[in-house]
PDB file of C-alpha atoms in Angstrom:
ATOM      1  CA  MET A   4       0.335   3.798  10.867  1.00 49.00           C
ATOM      2  CA  VAL A   5      -0.358   2.810   7.030  1.00 61.00           C
ATOM      3  CA  PHE A   6       1.525   4.567   4.250  1.00 67.00           C
ATOM      4  CA  GLY A   7      -1.173   5.250   0.974  1.00 72.00           C
ATOM      5  CA  GLY A   8      -4.055   3.840   2.778  1.00 82.00           C
ATOM      6  CA  ASP A   9      -5.432   0.356   4.029  1.00 90.00           C
ATOM      7  CA  PRO A  10      -5.433  -2.426   1.220  1.00 92.00           C
ATOM      8  CA  THR A  11      -8.049  -4.419   3.791  1.00 92.00           C
ATOM      9  CA  GLU A  12     -10.264  -0.880   3.832  1.00 93.00           C
ATOM     10  CA  VAL A  13      -9.761  -1.148  -0.415  1.00 93.00           C
ATOM     11  CA  ARG A  14     -10.459  -4.398  -0.711  1.00 94.00           C
ATOM     12  CA  GLU A  15     -13.320  -3.960   0.631  1.00 95.00           C
ATOM     13  CA  HIS A  16     -14.517  -0.789  -1.295  1.00 94.00           C
ATOM     14  CA  ALA A  17     -13.721  -3.250  -4.197  1.00 94.00           C
ATOM     15  CA  ARG A  18     -16.119  -6.555  -2.515  1.00 96.00           C
ATOM     16  CA  ARG A  19     -18.954  -4.279  -2.381  1.00 95.00           C
ATOM     17  CA  VAL A  20     -18.375  -2.459  -6.158  1.00 95.00           C
ATOM     18  CA  ARG A  21     -18.676  -6.529  -7.098  1.00 95.00           C
ATOM     19  CA  ALA A  22     -21.988  -7.257  -5.245  1.00 95.00           C
ATOM     20  CA  TRP A  23     -22.969  -4.184  -6.804  1.00 94.00           C
ATOM     21  CA  ALA A  24     -22.223  -5.127 -10.876  1.00 94.00           C
ATOM     22  CA  ASP A  25     -24.118  -8.418  -8.858  1.00 93.00           C
ATOM     23  CA  GLN A  26     -27.213  -6.552  -8.184  1.00 92.00           C
ATOM     24  CA  VAL A  27     -26.857  -4.304 -11.676  1.00 90.00           C
ATOM     25  CA  ASP A  28     -26.813  -8.054 -13.465  1.00 88.00           C
ATOM     26  CA  GLY A  29     -30.436  -9.094 -11.587  1.00 88.00           C
ATOM     27  CA  VAL A  30     -31.533  -5.669 -12.958  1.00 82.00           C
ATOM     28  CA  ALA A  31     -30.752  -6.884 -16.461  1.00 80.00           C
ATOM     29  CA  GLY A  32     -31.997 -10.700 -15.393  1.00 80.00           C
ATOM     30  CA  GLU A  33     -35.516  -8.923 -14.774  1.00 78.00           C
ATOM     31  CA  VAL A  34     -35.794  -6.503 -17.575  1.00 73.00           C
ATOM     32  CA  LEU A  35     -35.328 -10.055 -20.095  1.00 71.00           C
ATOM     33  CA  GLN A  36     -38.452 -11.927 -17.666  1.00 75.00           C
ATOM     34  CA  ALA A  37     -40.488  -8.560 -19.473  1.00 66.00           C
ATOM     35  CA  ASP A  38     -39.198  -9.862 -23.249  1.00 61.00           C
ATOM     36  CA  SER A  39     -41.401 -13.341 -22.153  1.00 68.00           C
ATOM     37  CA  VAL A  40     -45.154 -11.890 -22.118  1.00 69.00           C
ATOM     38  CA  ALA A  41     -46.978 -13.441 -25.254  1.00 78.00           C
ATOM     39  CA  TRP A  42     -47.340 -10.318 -26.875  1.00 77.00           C
ATOM     40  CA  VAL A  43     -47.555 -10.253 -30.244  1.00 82.00           C
ATOM     41  CA  SER A  44     -47.985  -6.691 -32.354  1.00 87.00           C
ATOM     42  CA  ASP A  45     -45.248  -3.720 -33.944  1.00 89.00           C
ATOM     43  CA  ALA A  46     -45.807  -2.171 -30.458  1.00 87.00           C
ATOM     44  CA  ALA A  47     -44.670  -5.497 -28.520  1.00 83.00           C
ATOM     45  CA  SER A  48     -41.752  -6.671 -31.322  1.00 85.00           C
ATOM     46  CA  ARG A  49     -40.370  -2.807 -30.206  1.00 88.00           C
ATOM     47  CA  PHE A  50     -41.336  -3.029 -27.044  1.00 84.00           C
ATOM     48  CA  ARG A  51     -38.821  -6.158 -27.188  1.00 82.00           C
ATOM     49  CA  ASP A  52     -36.336  -4.090 -28.956  1.00 86.00           C
ATOM     50  CA  GLU A  53     -35.905  -0.976 -26.081  1.00 86.00           C
ATOM     51  CA  LEU A  54     -35.655  -4.070 -23.746  1.00 84.00           C
ATOM     52  CA  THR A  55     -32.653  -5.824 -25.176  1.00 84.00           C
ATOM     53  CA  ALA A  56     -31.198  -2.225 -25.997  1.00 88.00           C
ATOM     54  CA  ARG A  57     -31.795  -1.198 -21.520  1.00 85.00           C
ATOM     55  CA  GLN A  58     -30.619  -5.106 -20.743  1.00 85.00           C
ATOM     56  CA  ALA A  59     -27.228  -4.375 -23.102  1.00 87.00           C
ATOM     57  CA  GLU A  60     -26.980  -1.296 -21.350  1.00 88.00           C
ATOM     58  CA  VAL A  61     -27.379  -2.501 -17.646  1.00 88.00           C
ATOM     59  CA  GLN A  62     -25.068  -5.292 -18.645  1.00 89.00           C
ATOM     60  CA  ALA A  63     -22.381  -2.757 -19.774  1.00 91.00           C
ATOM     61  CA  ILE A  64     -22.834  -0.758 -16.303  1.00 92.00           C
ATOM     62  CA  ALA A  65     -22.216  -4.125 -14.613  1.00 92.00           C
ATOM     63  CA  VAL A  66     -19.163  -4.913 -16.459  1.00 93.00           C
ATOM     64  CA  ARG A  67     -17.788  -1.167 -15.566  1.00 94.00           C
ATOM     65  CA  TYR A  68     -19.099  -2.061 -12.006  1.00 94.00           C
ATOM     66  CA  ARG A  69     -16.787  -4.684 -11.825  1.00 94.00           C
ATOM     67  CA  GLU A  70     -13.881  -3.743 -14.112  1.00 94.00           C
ATOM     68  CA  ALA A  71     -13.574  -0.867 -11.490  1.00 95.00           C
ATOM     69  CA  ALA A  72     -13.449  -3.421  -8.191  1.00 95.00           C
ATOM     70  CA  ASP A  73     -10.067  -5.025  -9.918  1.00 95.00           C
ATOM     71  CA  ARG A  74      -8.459  -1.915 -10.062  1.00 94.00           C
ATOM     72  CA  LEU A  75      -9.472  -1.576  -6.725  1.00 94.00           C
ATOM     73  CA  ASP A  76      -7.932  -5.241  -5.912  1.00 94.00           C
ATOM     74  CA  ALA A  77      -4.809  -3.809  -8.059  1.00 94.00           C
ATOM     75  CA  LEU A  78      -4.886  -0.808  -6.049  1.00 93.00           C
ATOM     76  CA  ALA A  79      -5.212  -2.760  -2.849  1.00 93.00           C
ATOM     77  CA  ALA A  80      -2.137  -5.345  -4.049  1.00 93.00           C
ATOM     78  CA  ALA A  81      -0.004  -2.355  -5.679  1.00 92.00           C
ATOM     79  CA  LEU A  82      -0.477  -0.641  -1.839  1.00 91.00           C
ATOM     80  CA  GLU A  83       0.888  -3.433   0.461  1.00 90.00           C
ATOM     81  CA  GLU A  84       4.123  -3.957  -2.048  1.00 90.00           C
ATOM     82  CA  ARG A  85       5.032  -0.119  -1.355  1.00 88.00           C
ATOM     83  CA  GLN A  86       4.199  -0.788   1.667  1.00 88.00           C
ATOM     84  CA  GLN A  87       6.811  -3.726   2.553  1.00 87.00           C
ATOM     85  CA  VAL A  88       9.043  -1.885   0.508  1.00 88.00           C
ATOM     86  CA  LEU A  89       8.987   1.056   2.093  1.00 88.00           C
ATOM     87  CA  ALA A  90       9.171  -0.936   5.539  1.00 85.00           C
ATOM     88  CA  GLY A  91      11.873  -2.898   4.128  1.00 86.00           C
ATOM     89  CA  LEU A  92      13.256   0.792   3.586  1.00 86.00           C
ATOM     90  CA  LEU A  93      12.946   2.209   6.899  1.00 83.00           C
ATOM     91  CA  ALA A  94      13.958  -0.754   8.787  1.00 84.00           C
ATOM     92  CA  ALA A  95      17.398  -0.736   6.617  1.00 84.00           C
ATOM     93  CA  ALA A  96      17.648   3.158   7.345  1.00 83.00           C
ATOM     94  CA  GLY A  97      17.308   2.050  11.139  1.00 80.00           C
ATOM     95  CA  ARG A  98      20.019  -0.544  11.330  1.00 77.00           C
ATOM     96  CA  THR A  99      21.943   2.354   9.277  1.00 80.00           C
ATOM     97  CA  PHE A 100      21.764   4.606  11.948  1.00 75.00           C
ATOM     98  CA  GLU A 101      21.927   2.139  14.334  1.00 77.00           C
ATOM     99  CA  GLU A 102      26.154   0.897  13.251  1.00 78.00           C
ATOM    100  CA  LEU A 103      26.708   4.784  12.426  1.00 76.00           C
ATOM    101  CA  ALA A 104      25.969   5.625  15.790  1.00 75.00           C
ATOM    102  CA  GLY A 105      28.115   3.134  16.923  1.00 74.00           C
ATOM    103  CA  ALA A 106      31.130   3.184  15.055  1.00 72.00           C
ATOM    104  CA  VAL A 107      31.189   7.030  16.047  1.00 75.00           C
ATOM    105  CA  SER A 108      31.154   5.712  19.444  1.00 73.00           C
ATOM    106  CA  ASP A 109      33.482   3.144  18.765  1.00 71.00           C
ATOM    107  CA  GLY A 110      35.476   6.490  17.007  1.00 67.00           C
ATOM    108  CA  VAL A 111      35.355   7.780  20.259  1.00 66.00           C
ATOM    109  CA  GLY A 112      36.363   5.440  22.612  1.00 66.00           C
ATOM    110  CA  ASP A 113      39.406   5.141  20.745  1.00 65.00           C
ATOM    111  CA  VAL A 114      40.318   9.047  21.069  1.00 68.00           C
ATOM    112  CA  VAL A 115      39.419   8.760  23.825  1.00 68.00           C
ATOM    113  CA  ASP A 116      42.113   5.895  24.605  1.00 69.00           C
ATOM    114  CA  VAL A 117      44.336   7.788  22.535  1.00 69.00           C
ATOM    115  CA  ALA A 118      44.257  10.803  24.814  1.00 71.00           C
ATOM    116  CA  GLN A 119      44.579   8.731  28.167  1.00 77.00           C
ATOM    117  CA  GLY A 120      47.663   7.113  26.034  1.00 74.00           C
ATOM    118  CA  TRP A 121      49.337  10.063  26.177  1.00 78.00           C
ATOM    119  CA  ALA A 122      47.981  11.997  29.971  1.00 74.00           C
ATOM    120  CA  ASN A 123      49.781   8.770  30.612  1.00 72.00           C
ATOM    121  CA  ASP A 124      53.476   8.624  28.799  1.00 73.00           C
ATOM    122  CA  LEU A 125      52.967  12.673  29.714  1.00 75.00           C
ATOM    123  CA  ALA A 126      52.663  11.977  33.407  1.00 73.00           C
ATOM    124  CA  GLU A 127      55.377   8.949  33.354  1.00 78.00           C
ATOM    125  CA  THR A 128      58.030  11.764  31.488  1.00 74.00           C
ATOM    126  CA  GLY A 129      57.090  14.495  34.025  1.00 73.00           C
ATOM    127  CA  ARG A 130      57.929  11.982  36.869  1.00 73.00           C
ATOM    128  CA  ASP A 131      61.266  10.626  35.184  1.00 72.00           C
ATOM    129  CA  VAL A 132      61.930  14.373  34.571  1.00 74.00           C
ATOM    130  CA  LEU A 133      60.869  15.058  38.226  1.00 72.00           C
ATOM    131  CA  ASP A 134      63.691  12.136  39.585  1.00 72.00           C
ATOM    132  CA  TRP A 135      66.274  12.843  37.047  1.00 77.00           C
ATOM    133  CA  ALA A 136      65.853  16.903  38.582  1.00 73.00           C
ATOM    134  CA  GLY A 137      65.682  15.105  41.952  1.00 70.00           C
ATOM    135  CA  LEU A 138      62.939  16.518  43.198  1.00 69.00           C
TER     136      LEU A 138
END
């Protein structure tokens, strides 16, 4: 069981988002190609200005996609780190439980040994009393 998500899957999402950013960059490049049309007029100037503005908007989208991909990669790294810490804690808890169970078992064994010793001493004392009484 993977606690908090699978870092590999998160990294795969980051890879896909980066690919989207590359596609958006391609669109921005295509917008610039339209700027190379030999057209001279006030409308052409406004058209080129509009293309430049749209290219900046498209590039900003690509930057946001890359930032999102970076954040996904950071999330994957944090998930991995926390999962490793959790696995270590669970392993330590398991060892602690086993040690506690062992200590309880040893303690019970000691109590049984002491009780057996008392029973043996009592039986021996009883035999001594019976022997003394001639029975």
